[in-house]
CSV table of C-alpha atoms in Angstrom, one decimal:
chain,number,residue,atom,x,y,z
A,265,UNK,CA,167.5,24.7,-113.1
A,266,UNK,CA,170.1,22.0,-113.6
A,267,UNK,CA,171.5,20.0,-116.4
A,268,UNK,CA,171.4,16.4,-115.2
A,269,UNK,CA,173.0,13.2,-116.5
A,270,UNK,CA,170.5,10.6,-115.2
A,271,UNK,CA,171.5,7.1,-116.3
A,272,UNK,CA,171.7,3.5,-115.1
A,273,UNK,CA,175.1,1.7,-115.4
A,274,UNK,CA,176.6,-1.7,-114.6
A,275,UNK,CA,178.8,-2.2,-111.6
A,276,UNK,CA,182.0,-2.2,-113.8
A,277,UNK,CA,180.8,1.1,-115.5
A,278,UNK,CA,178.9,0.5,-118.7
A,279,UNK,CA,175.6,1.8,-119.7
A,280,UNK,CA,174.8,-0.6,-122.6
A,281,UNK,CA,176.3,-3.5,-124.4
A,282,UNK,CA,178.7,-3.0,-127.3
A,283,UNK,CA,175.3,-3.6,-129.7
A,284,UNK,CA,173.5,-1.0,-127.5
A,285,UNK,CA,171.3,-3.6,-125.6
A,286,UNK,CA,169.7,-2.6,-122.2
A,287,UNK,CA,168.7,-6.3,-121.5
A,288,UNK,CA,171.0,-6.4,-118.4
A,289,UNK,CA,168.9,-3.5,-116.9
A,290,UNK,CA,165.3,-4.7,-116.8
A,291,UNK,CA,165.5,-7.6,-114.3
A,292,UNK,CA,166.8,-5.3,-111.7
A,293,UNK,CA,163.8,-3.5,-111.1
A,294,UNK,CA,161.1,-1.2,-112.5
A,295,UNK,CA,160.9,2.4,-113.2
A,296,UNK,CA,158.1,2.9,-110.5
A,297,UNK,CA,160.5,1.5,-108.0
A,298,UNK,CA,163.2,4.0,-108.9
A,299,UNK,CA,163.4,7.9,-108.5
A,300,UNK,CA,162.4,8.4,-112.1
A,301,UNK,CA,158.5,9.3,-111.5
A,302,UNK,CA,159.9,12.1,-109.3
A,303,UNK,CA,162.7,13.0,-111.6
A,304,UNK,CA,161.0,13.3,-114.8
A,305,UNK,CA,158.2,15.8,-113.4
A,306,UNK,CA,161.2,18.2,-113.0
A,307,UNK,CA,162.7,17.8,-116.5
A,308,UNK,CA,161.6,20.6,-119.2
A,309,UNK,CA,163.7,19.3,-121.9
A,310,UNK,CA,165.9,16.4,-123.1
A,311,UNK,CA,169.3,16.1,-124.7
A,312,UNK,CA,169.7,12.6,-126.1
A,313,UNK,CA,172.4,10.8,-128.0
A,314,UNK,CA,171.6,9.1,-131.3
A,315,UNK,CA,172.2,5.5,-130.0
A,316,UNK,CA,169.6,5.8,-127.2
A,317,UNK,CA,167.1,7.5,-129.7
A,318,UNK,CA,167.6,4.6,-132.0
A,319,UNK,CA,167.2,2.2,-129.3
A,320,UNK,CA,163.8,3.7,-128.5
A,321,UNK,CA,162.7,3.4,-132.2
A,322,UNK,CA,163.9,-0.2,-132.3
A,323,UNK,CA,162.1,-1.2,-129.1
A,324,UNK,CA,158.9,1.1,-129.7
A,325,UNK,CA,156.6,-1.9,-129.1
A,326,UNK,CA,158.2,-2.4,-125.7
A,327,UNK,CA,158.4,1.2,-124.7
A,328,UNK,CA,154.6,1.9,-125.8
A,329,UNK,CA,153.7,-1.3,-123.4
A,330,UNK,CA,155.6,0.1,-120.5
A,331,UNK,CA,154.7,3.9,-121.1
A,332,UNK,CA,151.5,3.9,-123.1
A,333,UNK,CA,153.2,5.7,-126.0
A,334,UNK,CA,156.1,4.4,-128.6
A,335,UNK,CA,157.6,7.9,-127.8
A,336,UNK,CA,157.6,8.3,-123.8
A,337,UNK,CA,158.4,12.0,-123.3
A,338,UNK,CA,156.2,15.1,-123.8
A,339,UNK,CA,159.2,17.5,-123.3
A,340,UNK,CA,160.9,19.0,-126.4
A,341,UNK,CA,164.0,16.7,-127.2
A,342,UNK,CA,167.2,17.4,-129.1
A,343,UNK,CA,168.8,14.4,-130.8
A,344,UNK,CA,172.5,14.9,-131.2
A,345,UNK,CA,173.7,13.2,-134.4
A,346,UNK,CA,175.6,13.0,-137.5
A,347,UNK,CA,173.1,10.9,-139.3
A,348,UNK,CA,169.6,11.4,-140.8
A,349,UNK,CA,167.3,9.4,-138.5
A,350,UNK,CA,163.4,9.1,-138.7
A,351,UNK,CA,161.1,11.4,-136.8
A,352,UNK,CA,158.6,10.1,-134.4
A,353,UNK,CA,155.3,11.3,-135.4
A,354,UNK,CA,153.6,13.6,-132.9
A,355,UNK,CA,156.8,14.0,-130.8
A,356,UNK,CA,158.7,17.4,-130.3
A,357,UNK,CA,162.0,16.2,-131.7
A,358,UNK,CA,164.8,18.5,-133.1
A,359,UNK,CA,167.8,16.9,-134.6
A,360,UNK,CA,171.2,18.7,-133.9
A,361,UNK,CA,174.7,18.4,-135.5
A,362,UNK,CA,177.5,20.2,-133.7
A,363,UNK,CA,178.7,21.5,-130.3
A,364,UNK,CA,176.5,21.2,-127.4
A,365,UNK,CA,177.2,24.5,-126.3
A,366,UNK,CA,176.1,26.1,-129.7
A,367,UNK,CA,172.5,24.8,-128.9
A,368,UNK,CA,172.5,24.8,-125.0
A,369,UNK,CA,170.6,28.2,-125.0
A,370,UNK,CA,167.9,27.1,-126.9
A,371,UNK,CA,167.5,23.9,-124.8
A,372,UNK,CA,167.4,25.7,-121.6
A,373,UNK,CA,165.1,28.2,-123.0
A,374,UNK,CA,162.6,25.5,-124.0
A,375,UNK,CA,163.0,23.8,-120.4
A,376,UNK,CA,161.8,27.2,-118.9
A,377,UNK,CA,162.6,26.7,-115.3
A,378,UNK,CA,162.8,23.0,-115.2
A,379,UNK,CA,165.9,20.8,-115.7
A,380,UNK,CA,167.6,19.6,-118.7
A,381,UNK,CA,168.1,15.9,-118.9
A,382,UNK,CA,171.0,14.3,-120.8
A,383,UNK,CA,169.8,11.0,-121.9
A,384,UNK,CA,171.9,8.2,-122.7
A,385,UNK,CA,175.2,8.5,-124.4
A,386,UNK,CA,178.3,8.6,-122.2
A,387,UNK,CA,179.9,10.6,-124.7
A,388,UNK,CA,177.1,13.2,-125.0
A,389,UNK,CA,177.3,13.6,-121.1
A,390,UNK,CA,180.8,14.0,-121.4
A,391,UNK,CA,180.6,16.7,-124.0
A,392,UNK,CA,178.1,18.7,-121.6
A,393,UNK,CA,180.9,18.2,-118.9
A,394,UNK,CA,183.6,19.4,-121.2
A,395,UNK,CA,181.6,22.5,-122.0
A,396,UNK,CA,181.1,23.0,-118.1
A,397,UNK,CA,177.2,22.8,-118.8
A,398,UNK,CA,176.7,19.5,-116.5
A,399,UNK,CA,175.7,20.3,-113.0
A,400,UNK,CA,174.8,16.8,-111.7
A,401,UNK,CA,175.4,13.0,-112.3
A,402,UNK,CA,172.6,10.8,-111.1
A,403,UNK,CA,173.9,7.2,-111.5
A,404,UNK,CA,172.0,4.1,-110.9
A,405,UNK,CA,174.4,1.3,-110.2
A,406,UNK,CA,173.1,-2.1,-111.0
A,407,UNK,CA,174.5,-5.1,-109.4
A,408,UNK,CA,175.7,-6.8,-112.8
A,409,UNK,CA,178.9,-6.8,-114.8
A,410,UNK,CA,179.3,-6.8,-118.7
A,411,UNK,CA,183.2,-6.6,-119.1
A,412,UNK,CA,182.8,-4.5,-122.0
A,413,UNK,CA,180.1,-2.3,-123.7
A,414,UNK,CA,179.2,1.5,-123.6
A,415,UNK,CA,181.1,3.5,-121.1
A,416,UNK,CA,179.3,5.5,-118.5
A,417,UNK,CA,181.4,8.7,-119.1
A,418,UNK,CA,184.4,8.3,-121.2
A,419,UNK,CA,186.2,11.2,-119.7
A,420,UNK,CA,189.1,11.5,-117.2
A,421,UNK,CA,187.7,13.3,-114.2
A,422,UNK,CA,189.8,13.7,-111.1
A,423,UNK,CA,188.8,14.9,-107.6
A,424,UNK,CA,187.5,17.2,-106.4
A,425,UNK,CA,185.2,17.9,-109.4
A,426,UNK,CA,182.4,15.5,-108.3
A,427,UNK,CA,181.1,15.7,-104.9
A,428,UNK,CA,178.6,12.9,-103.7
A,429,UNK,CA,175.6,14.5,-102.4
A,430,UNK,CA,173.3,11.2,-101.7
A,431,UNK,CA,173.3,7.4,-101.8
A,432,UNK,CA,170.0,5.6,-102.1
A,433,UNK,CA,169.6,1.9,-102.0
A,434,UNK,CA,166.8,0.8,-104.4
A,435,UNK,CA,166.0,-2.8,-103.4
A,436,UNK,CA,168.7,-5.6,-103.4
A,437,UNK,CA,169.9,-5.1,-107.0
A,438,UNK,CA,170.7,-1.3,-107.3
A,439,UNK,CA,171.8,1.9,-105.7
A,440,UNK,CA,171.6,5.4,-106.8
A,441,UNK,CA,174.5,7.7,-106.5
A,442,UNK,CA,174.2,11.5,-106.9
A,443,UNK,CA,177.2,13.8,-107.5
A,444,UNK,CA,177.3,17.4,-107.9
A,445,UNK,CA,179.8,18.8,-110.6
A,446,UNK,CA,181.9,21.5,-109.4
A,447,UNK,CA,181.8,24.7,-111.6
A,448,UNK,CA,185.2,26.0,-110.9
A,449,UNK,CA,187.7,23.1,-112.2
A,450,UNK,CA,191.4,22.6,-112.0
A,451,UNK,CA,192.4,21.0,-115.1
A,452,UNK,CA,195.4,18.7,-115.1
A,453,UNK,CA,198.5,19.6,-116.7
A,454,UNK,CA,200.0,17.2,-118.9
A,455,UNK,CA,203.5,18.3,-118.1
Protein backbone atom coordinates (compact mmCIF):
# COMPACT_ATOMS: atom_id res chain seq x y z
CA UNK A 1 0.00 0.00 0.00
CA UNK A 2 1.25 3.46 -0.97
CA UNK A 3 0.05 7.02 -0.62
CA UNK A 4 0.53 8.53 -4.06
CA UNK A 5 0.25 12.07 -5.41
CA UNK A 6 -0.76 11.40 -9.04
CA UNK A 7 -1.06 14.67 -10.92
CA UNK A 8 -0.52 16.50 -14.21
CA UNK A 9 1.65 19.61 -14.27
CA UNK A 10 2.78 22.19 -16.76
CA UNK A 11 6.45 22.40 -17.65
CA UNK A 12 6.77 25.39 -15.32
CA UNK A 13 5.24 23.57 -12.36
CA UNK A 14 1.56 24.49 -12.21
CA UNK A 15 -1.39 22.09 -11.92
CA UNK A 16 -4.08 24.65 -12.74
CA UNK A 17 -4.49 28.29 -13.63
CA UNK A 18 -5.11 30.89 -10.94
CA UNK A 19 -8.85 30.36 -11.54
CA UNK A 20 -8.54 26.54 -11.24
CA UNK A 21 -8.87 25.89 -14.98
CA UNK A 22 -7.43 22.69 -16.43
CA UNK A 23 -8.04 23.68 -20.04
CA UNK A 24 -4.29 23.58 -20.71
CA UNK A 25 -4.27 19.81 -20.05
CA UNK A 26 -6.93 18.37 -22.34
CA UNK A 27 -5.29 19.05 -25.74
CA UNK A 28 -2.19 17.10 -24.61
CA UNK A 29 -3.79 13.64 -24.68
CA UNK A 30 -6.48 11.37 -23.33
CA UNK A 31 -6.77 9.43 -20.08
CA UNK A 32 -6.78 6.16 -22.01
CA UNK A 33 -3.37 6.96 -23.52
CA UNK A 34 -1.88 7.57 -20.07
CA UNK A 35 -1.09 5.36 -17.09
CA UNK A 36 -4.39 6.37 -15.46
CA UNK A 37 -6.43 3.24 -16.37
CA UNK A 38 -3.83 1.00 -14.70
CA UNK A 39 -3.21 3.43 -11.84
CA UNK A 40 -6.87 3.75 -10.78
CA UNK A 41 -7.37 -0.03 -10.51
CA UNK A 42 -4.89 -0.05 -7.61
CA UNK A 43 -6.55 2.85 -5.75
CA UNK A 44 -8.69 2.01 -2.71
CA UNK A 45 -9.40 5.50 -1.34
CA UNK A 46 -8.94 9.12 -2.35
CA UNK A 47 -7.90 12.26 -0.47
CA UNK A 48 -9.03 15.30 -2.47
CA UNK A 49 -8.60 19.02 -2.07
CA UNK A 50 -11.70 21.19 -2.08
CA UNK A 51 -10.71 23.11 -5.24
CA UNK A 52 -10.41 19.83 -7.16
CA UNK A 53 -13.79 18.71 -5.79
CA UNK A 54 -15.38 22.00 -6.82
CA UNK A 55 -13.84 21.68 -10.29
CA UNK A 56 -15.52 18.28 -10.67
CA UNK A 57 -18.85 19.78 -9.54
CA UNK A 58 -18.55 22.71 -11.97
CA UNK A 59 -17.63 20.39 -14.83
CA UNK A 60 -20.08 17.58 -14.04
CA UNK A 61 -21.42 17.46 -17.62
CA UNK A 62 -17.93 17.12 -19.12
CA UNK A 63 -16.92 14.58 -16.47
CA UNK A 64 -20.07 12.55 -17.21
CA UNK A 65 -19.39 12.67 -20.96
CA UNK A 66 -15.82 11.42 -20.38
CA UNK A 67 -16.48 8.83 -17.66
CA UNK A 68 -20.20 8.02 -17.83
CA UNK A 69 -20.96 9.60 -14.45
CA UNK A 70 -20.82 13.12 -12.94
CA UNK A 71 -18.80 11.53 -10.09
CA UNK A 72 -16.10 9.36 -11.69
CA UNK A 73 -14.94 7.42 -8.60
CA UNK A 74 -16.32 4.36 -6.84
CA UNK A 75 -13.75 4.54 -4.02
CA UNK A 76 -14.46 6.32 -0.74
CA UNK A 77 -13.24 9.90 -0.98
CA UNK A 78 -12.24 12.35 1.74
CA UNK A 79 -12.62 16.00 0.76
CA UNK A 80 -10.33 18.27 2.78
CA UNK A 81 -12.08 21.59 3.18
CA UNK A 82 -12.83 24.40 5.58
CA UNK A 83 -16.08 25.27 3.75
CA UNK A 84 -19.49 23.64 3.52
CA UNK A 85 -19.77 22.05 0.08
CA UNK A 86 -22.61 20.23 -1.68
CA UNK A 87 -22.64 16.43 -1.72
CA UNK A 88 -22.73 14.42 -4.94
CA UNK A 89 -25.71 12.07 -4.62
CA UNK A 90 -24.73 8.40 -4.57
CA UNK A 91 -21.01 9.09 -4.06
CA UNK A 92 -19.07 7.83 -1.04
CA UNK A 93 -17.80 11.25 0.05
CA UNK A 94 -16.66 12.32 3.52
CA UNK A 95 -15.77 15.89 4.33
CA UNK A 96 -12.90 16.55 6.73
CA UNK A 97 -11.50 19.65 8.42
CA UNK A 98 -8.17 19.36 10.14
CA UNK A 99 -4.77 17.70 10.01
CA UNK A 100 -4.31 14.93 7.42
CA UNK A 101 -2.59 12.76 10.03
CA UNK A 102 -5.74 12.80 12.17
CA UNK A 103 -7.83 11.04 9.50
CA UNK A 104 -5.15 9.04 7.70
CA UNK A 105 -5.81 5.83 9.66
CA UNK A 106 -9.46 5.93 8.57
CA UNK A 107 -8.50 6.55 4.93
CA UNK A 108 -5.94 3.77 4.98
CA UNK A 109 -8.43 1.33 6.54
CA UNK A 110 -10.98 2.15 3.84
CA UNK A 111 -8.38 1.58 1.12
CA UNK A 112 -7.77 -1.92 2.53
CA UNK A 113 -4.69 -3.28 0.74
CA UNK A 114 -4.90 -0.78 -2.13
CA UNK A 115 -3.25 2.61 -2.54
CA UNK A 116 -4.40 6.03 -1.35
CA UNK A 117 -4.52 8.67 -4.08
CA UNK A 118 -3.93 12.30 -3.12
CA UNK A 119 -6.00 13.98 -5.85
CA UNK A 120 -5.36 17.53 -6.77
CA UNK A 121 -4.17 20.25 -4.55
CA UNK A 122 -0.45 20.78 -4.29
CA UNK A 123 -0.92 22.09 -0.78
CA UNK A 124 -2.86 18.97 0.24
CA UNK A 125 -0.07 16.78 -1.16
CA UNK A 126 2.35 18.98 0.78
CA UNK A 127 0.42 18.33 3.98
CA UNK A 128 0.73 14.58 3.41
CA UNK A 129 4.45 15.09 2.73
CA UNK A 130 4.90 17.20 5.88
CA UNK A 131 3.23 14.48 7.96
CA UNK A 132 5.55 11.81 6.52
CA UNK A 133 2.60 10.05 4.87
CA UNK A 134 3.45 10.53 1.17
CA UNK A 135 5.23 7.59 -0.49
CA UNK A 136 5.29 8.43 -4.18
CA UNK A 137 4.87 11.32 -6.62
CA UNK A 138 3.63 10.47 -10.12
CA UNK A 139 3.82 13.65 -12.18
CA UNK A 140 2.76 13.85 -15.80
CA UNK A 141 4.50 16.93 -17.16
CA UNK A 142 2.88 18.60 -20.16
CA UNK A 143 4.66 20.59 -22.82
CA UNK A 144 2.94 23.87 -21.96
CA UNK A 145 3.68 26.75 -19.59
CA UNK A 146 1.28 29.03 -17.73
CA UNK A 147 3.64 31.55 -16.13
CA UNK A 148 1.56 31.50 -12.96
CA UNK A 149 -1.14 29.42 -11.35
CA UNK A 150 -1.65 26.74 -8.70
CA UNK A 151 1.76 25.21 -7.86
CA UNK A 152 2.51 21.51 -8.19
CA UNK A 153 3.91 21.13 -4.67
CA UNK A 154 4.42 24.34 -2.70
CA UNK A 155 7.10 22.96 -0.39
CA UNK A 156 10.85 23.17 -0.20
CA UNK A 157 12.07 19.62 -0.77
CA UNK A 158 15.81 19.18 -1.05
CA UNK A 159 17.78 16.15 -2.18
CA UNK A 160 18.01 13.23 -1.43
CA UNK A 161 14.35 13.12 -0.35
CA UNK A 162 12.95 12.32 -3.81
CA UNK A 163 14.38 9.45 -5.82
CA UNK A 164 13.48 9.19 -9.52
CA UNK A 165 12.28 5.64 -10.18
CA UNK A 166 10.96 5.86 -13.76
CA UNK A 167 10.45 8.08 -16.78
CA UNK A 168 7.91 7.32 -19.49
CA UNK A 169 7.21 9.36 -22.60
CA UNK A 170 3.50 9.72 -23.35
CA UNK A 171 3.17 10.82 -26.96
CA UNK A 172 4.84 14.06 -28.02
CA UNK A 173 3.23 16.30 -25.41
CA UNK A 174 3.78 14.62 -22.04
CA UNK A 175 6.22 12.67 -19.94
CA UNK A 176 5.51 10.81 -16.71
CA UNK A 177 8.02 11.04 -13.87
CA UNK A 178 7.79 8.77 -10.82
CA UNK A 179 9.56 9.65 -7.59
CA UNK A 180 9.81 7.67 -4.39
CA UNK A 181 9.74 9.75 -1.21
CA UNK A 182 12.44 8.83 1.30
CA UNK A 183 10.97 7.98 4.68
CA UNK A 184 14.08 9.00 6.59
CA UNK A 185 14.57 12.70 5.94
CA UNK A 186 17.16 15.16 7.04
CA UNK A 187 15.47 18.48 7.67
CA UNK A 188 17.35 21.63 6.75
CA UNK A 189 18.37 23.84 9.64
CA UNK A 190 17.61 27.53 9.42
CA UNK A 191 20.94 28.42 11.06
